[in-house]
Tab-separated table of C-alpha atoms in Angstrom:
chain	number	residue	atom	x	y	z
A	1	UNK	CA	-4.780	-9.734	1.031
A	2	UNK	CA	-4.663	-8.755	4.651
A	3	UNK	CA	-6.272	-4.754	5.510
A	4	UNK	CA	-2.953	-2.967	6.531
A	5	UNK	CA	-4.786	-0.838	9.035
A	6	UNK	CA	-3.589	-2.393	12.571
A	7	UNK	CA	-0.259	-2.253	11.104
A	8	UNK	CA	0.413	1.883	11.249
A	9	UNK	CA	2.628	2.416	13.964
A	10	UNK	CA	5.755	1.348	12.230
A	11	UNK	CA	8.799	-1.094	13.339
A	12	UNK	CA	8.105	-1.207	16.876
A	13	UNK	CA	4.535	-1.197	16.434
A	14	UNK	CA	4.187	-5.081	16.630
A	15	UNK	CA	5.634	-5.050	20.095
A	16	UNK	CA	3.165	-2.432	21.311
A	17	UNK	CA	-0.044	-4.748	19.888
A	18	UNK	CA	-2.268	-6.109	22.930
A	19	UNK	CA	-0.934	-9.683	23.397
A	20	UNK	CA	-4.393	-11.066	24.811
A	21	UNK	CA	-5.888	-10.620	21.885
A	22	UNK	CA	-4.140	-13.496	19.603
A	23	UNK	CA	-4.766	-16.956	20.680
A	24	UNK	CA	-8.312	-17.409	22.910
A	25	UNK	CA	-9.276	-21.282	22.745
A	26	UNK	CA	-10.672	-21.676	25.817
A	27	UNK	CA	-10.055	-24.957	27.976
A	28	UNK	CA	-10.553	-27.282	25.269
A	29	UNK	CA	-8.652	-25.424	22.982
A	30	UNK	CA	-5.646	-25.340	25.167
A	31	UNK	CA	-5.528	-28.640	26.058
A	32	UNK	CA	-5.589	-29.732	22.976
A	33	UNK	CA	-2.839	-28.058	21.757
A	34	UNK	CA	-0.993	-28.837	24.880
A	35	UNK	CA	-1.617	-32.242	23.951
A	36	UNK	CA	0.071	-31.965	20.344
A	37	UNK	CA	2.714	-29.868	21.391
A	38	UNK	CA	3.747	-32.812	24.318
A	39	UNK	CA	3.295	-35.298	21.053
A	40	UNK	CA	5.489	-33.415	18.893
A	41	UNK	CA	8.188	-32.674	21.407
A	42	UNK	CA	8.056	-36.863	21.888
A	43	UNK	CA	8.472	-37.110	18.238
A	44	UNK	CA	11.385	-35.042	17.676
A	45	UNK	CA	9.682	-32.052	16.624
A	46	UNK	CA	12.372	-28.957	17.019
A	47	UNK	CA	11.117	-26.473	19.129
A	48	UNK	CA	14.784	-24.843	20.010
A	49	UNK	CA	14.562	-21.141	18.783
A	50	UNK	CA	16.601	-21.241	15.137
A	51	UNK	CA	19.446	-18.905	16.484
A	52	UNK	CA	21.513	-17.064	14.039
A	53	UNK	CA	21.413	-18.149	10.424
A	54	UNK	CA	23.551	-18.068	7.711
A	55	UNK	CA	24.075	-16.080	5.205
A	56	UNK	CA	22.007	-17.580	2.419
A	57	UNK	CA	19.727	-15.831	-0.202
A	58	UNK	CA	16.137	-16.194	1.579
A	59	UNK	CA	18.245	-14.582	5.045
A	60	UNK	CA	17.876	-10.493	5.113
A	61	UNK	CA	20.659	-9.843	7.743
A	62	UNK	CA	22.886	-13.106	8.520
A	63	UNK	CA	23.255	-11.230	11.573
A	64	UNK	CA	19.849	-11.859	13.127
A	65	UNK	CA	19.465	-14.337	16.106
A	66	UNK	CA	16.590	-15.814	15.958
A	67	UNK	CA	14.969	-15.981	19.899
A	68	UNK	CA	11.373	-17.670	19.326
A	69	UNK	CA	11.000	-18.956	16.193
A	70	UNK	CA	12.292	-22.662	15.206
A	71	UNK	CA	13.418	-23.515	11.424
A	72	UNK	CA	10.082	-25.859	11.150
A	73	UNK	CA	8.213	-22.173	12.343
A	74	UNK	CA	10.344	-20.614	9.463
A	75	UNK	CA	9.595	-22.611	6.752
A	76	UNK	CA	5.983	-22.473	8.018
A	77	UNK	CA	5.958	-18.435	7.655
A	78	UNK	CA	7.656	-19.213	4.366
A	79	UNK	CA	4.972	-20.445	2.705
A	80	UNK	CA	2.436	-18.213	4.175
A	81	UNK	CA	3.371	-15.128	3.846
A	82	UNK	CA	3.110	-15.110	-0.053
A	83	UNK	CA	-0.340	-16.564	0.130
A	84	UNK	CA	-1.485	-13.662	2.671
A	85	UNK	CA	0.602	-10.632	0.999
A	86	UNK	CA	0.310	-11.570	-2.840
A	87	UNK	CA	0.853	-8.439	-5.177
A	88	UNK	CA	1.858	-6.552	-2.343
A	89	UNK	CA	5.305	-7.869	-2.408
A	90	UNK	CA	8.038	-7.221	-4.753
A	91	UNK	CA	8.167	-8.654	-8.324
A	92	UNK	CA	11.878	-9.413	-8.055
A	93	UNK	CA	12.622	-12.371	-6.908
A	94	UNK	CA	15.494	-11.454	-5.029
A	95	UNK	CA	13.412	-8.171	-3.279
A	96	UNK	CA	10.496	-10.663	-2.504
A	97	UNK	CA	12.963	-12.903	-0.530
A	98	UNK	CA	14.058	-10.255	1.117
A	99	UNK	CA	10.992	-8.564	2.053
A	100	UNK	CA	9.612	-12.009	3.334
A	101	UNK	CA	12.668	-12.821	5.332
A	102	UNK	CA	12.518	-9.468	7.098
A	103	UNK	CA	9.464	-9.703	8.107
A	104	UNK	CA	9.684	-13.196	9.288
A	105	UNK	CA	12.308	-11.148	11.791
A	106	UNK	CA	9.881	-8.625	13.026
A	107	UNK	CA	7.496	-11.924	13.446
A	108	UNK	CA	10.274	-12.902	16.017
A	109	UNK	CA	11.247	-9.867	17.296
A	110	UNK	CA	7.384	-9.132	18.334
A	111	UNK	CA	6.476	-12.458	19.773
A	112	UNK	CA	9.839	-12.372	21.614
A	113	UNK	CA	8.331	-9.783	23.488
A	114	UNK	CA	5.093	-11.206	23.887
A	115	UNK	CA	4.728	-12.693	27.889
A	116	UNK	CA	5.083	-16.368	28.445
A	117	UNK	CA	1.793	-17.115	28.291
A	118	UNK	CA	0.877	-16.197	24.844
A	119	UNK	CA	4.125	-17.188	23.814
A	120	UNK	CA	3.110	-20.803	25.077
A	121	UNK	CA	0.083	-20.740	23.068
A	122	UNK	CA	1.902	-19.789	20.203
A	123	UNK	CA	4.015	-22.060	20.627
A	124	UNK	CA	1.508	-24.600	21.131
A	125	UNK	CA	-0.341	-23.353	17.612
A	126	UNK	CA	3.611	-23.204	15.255
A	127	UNK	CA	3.990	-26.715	16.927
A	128	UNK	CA	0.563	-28.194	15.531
A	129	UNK	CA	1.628	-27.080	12.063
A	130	UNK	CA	5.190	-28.471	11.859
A	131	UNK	CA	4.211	-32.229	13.470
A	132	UNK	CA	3.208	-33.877	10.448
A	133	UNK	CA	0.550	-36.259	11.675
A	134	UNK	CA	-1.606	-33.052	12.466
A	135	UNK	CA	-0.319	-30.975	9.625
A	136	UNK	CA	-2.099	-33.424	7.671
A	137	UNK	CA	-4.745	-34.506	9.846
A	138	UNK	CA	-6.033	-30.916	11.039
A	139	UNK	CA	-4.094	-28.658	8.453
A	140	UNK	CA	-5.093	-30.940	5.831
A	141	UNK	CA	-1.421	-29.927	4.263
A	142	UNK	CA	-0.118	-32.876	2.868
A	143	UNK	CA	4.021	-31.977	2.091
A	144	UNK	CA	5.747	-30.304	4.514
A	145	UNK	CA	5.628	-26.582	4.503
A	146	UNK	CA	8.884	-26.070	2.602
A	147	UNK	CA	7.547	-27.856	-0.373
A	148	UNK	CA	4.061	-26.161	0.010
A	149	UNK	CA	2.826	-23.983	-2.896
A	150	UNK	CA	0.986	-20.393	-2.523
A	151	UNK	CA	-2.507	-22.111	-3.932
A	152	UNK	CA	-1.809	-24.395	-0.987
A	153	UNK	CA	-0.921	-22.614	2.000
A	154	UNK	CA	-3.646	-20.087	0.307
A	155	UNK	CA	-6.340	-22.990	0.986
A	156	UNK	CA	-5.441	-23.906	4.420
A	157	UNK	CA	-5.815	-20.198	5.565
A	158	UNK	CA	-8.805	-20.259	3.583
A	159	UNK	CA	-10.233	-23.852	5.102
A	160	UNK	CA	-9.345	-22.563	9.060
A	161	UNK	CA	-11.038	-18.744	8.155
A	162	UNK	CA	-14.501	-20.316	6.991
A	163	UNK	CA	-14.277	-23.418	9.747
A	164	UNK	CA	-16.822	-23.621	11.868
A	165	UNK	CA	-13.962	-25.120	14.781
A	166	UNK	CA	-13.354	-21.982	16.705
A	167	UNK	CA	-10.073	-23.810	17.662
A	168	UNK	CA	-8.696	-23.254	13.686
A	169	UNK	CA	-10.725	-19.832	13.631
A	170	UNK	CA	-8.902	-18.493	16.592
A	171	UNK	CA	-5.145	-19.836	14.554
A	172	UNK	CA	-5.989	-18.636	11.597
A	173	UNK	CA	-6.414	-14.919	13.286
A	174	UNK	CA	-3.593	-15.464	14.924
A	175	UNK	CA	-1.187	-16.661	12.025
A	176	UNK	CA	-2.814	-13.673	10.089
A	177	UNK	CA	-2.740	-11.122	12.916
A	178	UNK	CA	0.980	-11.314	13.892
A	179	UNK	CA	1.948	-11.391	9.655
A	180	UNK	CA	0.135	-8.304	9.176
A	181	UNK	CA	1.536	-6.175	11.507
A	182	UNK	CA	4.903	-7.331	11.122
A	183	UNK	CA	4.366	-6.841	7.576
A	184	UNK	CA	3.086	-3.510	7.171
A	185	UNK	CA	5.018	-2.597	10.345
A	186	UNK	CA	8.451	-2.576	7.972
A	187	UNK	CA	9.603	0.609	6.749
A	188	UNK	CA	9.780	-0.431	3.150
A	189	UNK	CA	5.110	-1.522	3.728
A	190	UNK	CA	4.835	1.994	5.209
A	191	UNK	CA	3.185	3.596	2.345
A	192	UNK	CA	0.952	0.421	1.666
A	193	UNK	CA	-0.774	1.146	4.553
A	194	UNK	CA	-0.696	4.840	3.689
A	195	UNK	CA	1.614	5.416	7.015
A	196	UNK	CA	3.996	8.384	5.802
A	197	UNK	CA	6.708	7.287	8.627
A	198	UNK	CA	7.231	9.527	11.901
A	199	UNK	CA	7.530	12.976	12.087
A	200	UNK	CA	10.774	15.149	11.785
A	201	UNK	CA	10.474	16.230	15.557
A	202	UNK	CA	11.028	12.546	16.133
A	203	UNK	CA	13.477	11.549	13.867
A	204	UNK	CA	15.397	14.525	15.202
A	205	UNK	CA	14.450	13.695	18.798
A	206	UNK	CA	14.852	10.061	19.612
A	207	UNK	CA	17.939	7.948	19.415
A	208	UNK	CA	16.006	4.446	17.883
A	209	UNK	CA	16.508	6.896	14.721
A	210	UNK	CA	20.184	8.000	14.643
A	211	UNK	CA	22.223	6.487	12.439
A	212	UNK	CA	24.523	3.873	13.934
């Protein structure tokens, strides 16, 4: 389970969060991945943000326009959220979609704020994943990550933590970093992180608060 404690500062928090701090290869690092991310765009790999959904059960708020993330990076956060959050998410099945697809969302929202650099990298790092030659090759994840179970996507994060590549180090922070505080960052994680929500000054104050 991830520690909740960069994650305080509630929904907008993930926007705030120093973007030089997720994705530092190095040289090597970056040209590698700029290397599988020219490969995968060759191969038909989507990297067109996924735009606005439908309304199906795994969706919080049909609503949402997606403005970084692809369906491949989707799927991808699919799978691994459950293996980084565990108990902390809801029991019901239909709250646990939910809570996953929102904060999927805030994983958009935040990195759709992030500047172009980082979101290169990023990009670079969600691409790696979703081309299957080097989902298999590097990820060592054989299905694609829609069919991937939680013991799965629980040993890849587990297999890029303990490697001693700094390359799959510096992803796995960076997968983890960006989940937790868009996880604990939703109003509904608040109290998991034992964040009691803003004050009343500010509720009263500021307008992001107001009903609509």
């Amino acid at each position: 389970m991830l520690d909740p404690s960069d994650a305080r500062s509630g929904d907008t928090g993930f926007a705030r969060l120093d973007r030089r701090s997720f994705l530092k290869t190095g040289l090597g690092g970056t040209l590698f991945l700029a290397t599988v991310s020219a490969t995968a765009g060759l191969s038909g790999c989507a990297t067109a943000p996924a735009g606005q959904l439908g309304a199906v059960d795994t969706r919080m708020d049909a609503r949402y326009q997606f403005r970084f993330l692809t369906r491949d990076d989707i799927q991808l956060f699919e799978a691994l959220l459950p293996a980084m959050f565990g108990p902390t998410l809801p029991e019901q099945p239909q709250a646990r979609r939910l809570a996953i697809a929102s904060t999927i969302e805030r994983i958009d929202a935040g990195i759709d704020n992030f500047g172009p650099a980082n979101q290169q990298e990023l990009r670079r790092l969600f691409d790696l994943l979703a081309f299957g030659f080097t989902r298999v090759t590097i990820a060592r994840v054989w299905s694609r990550w829609s069919n991937v179970s939680t013991a799965e996507a629980n040993a890849f994060l587990e297999r890029w933590r303990t490697s001693g590549v700094g390359l799959f180090n510096n992803g796995y922070i960076a997968l983890t970093k960006i989940s937790n505080v868009a996880f604990y960052g939703g109003r509904d994680q608040w109290h998991l992180s034992g964040y009691p929500g803003p004050p009343q000054w500010a509720v009263d104050a500021l307008p992001q608060f107001k009903p609509a």
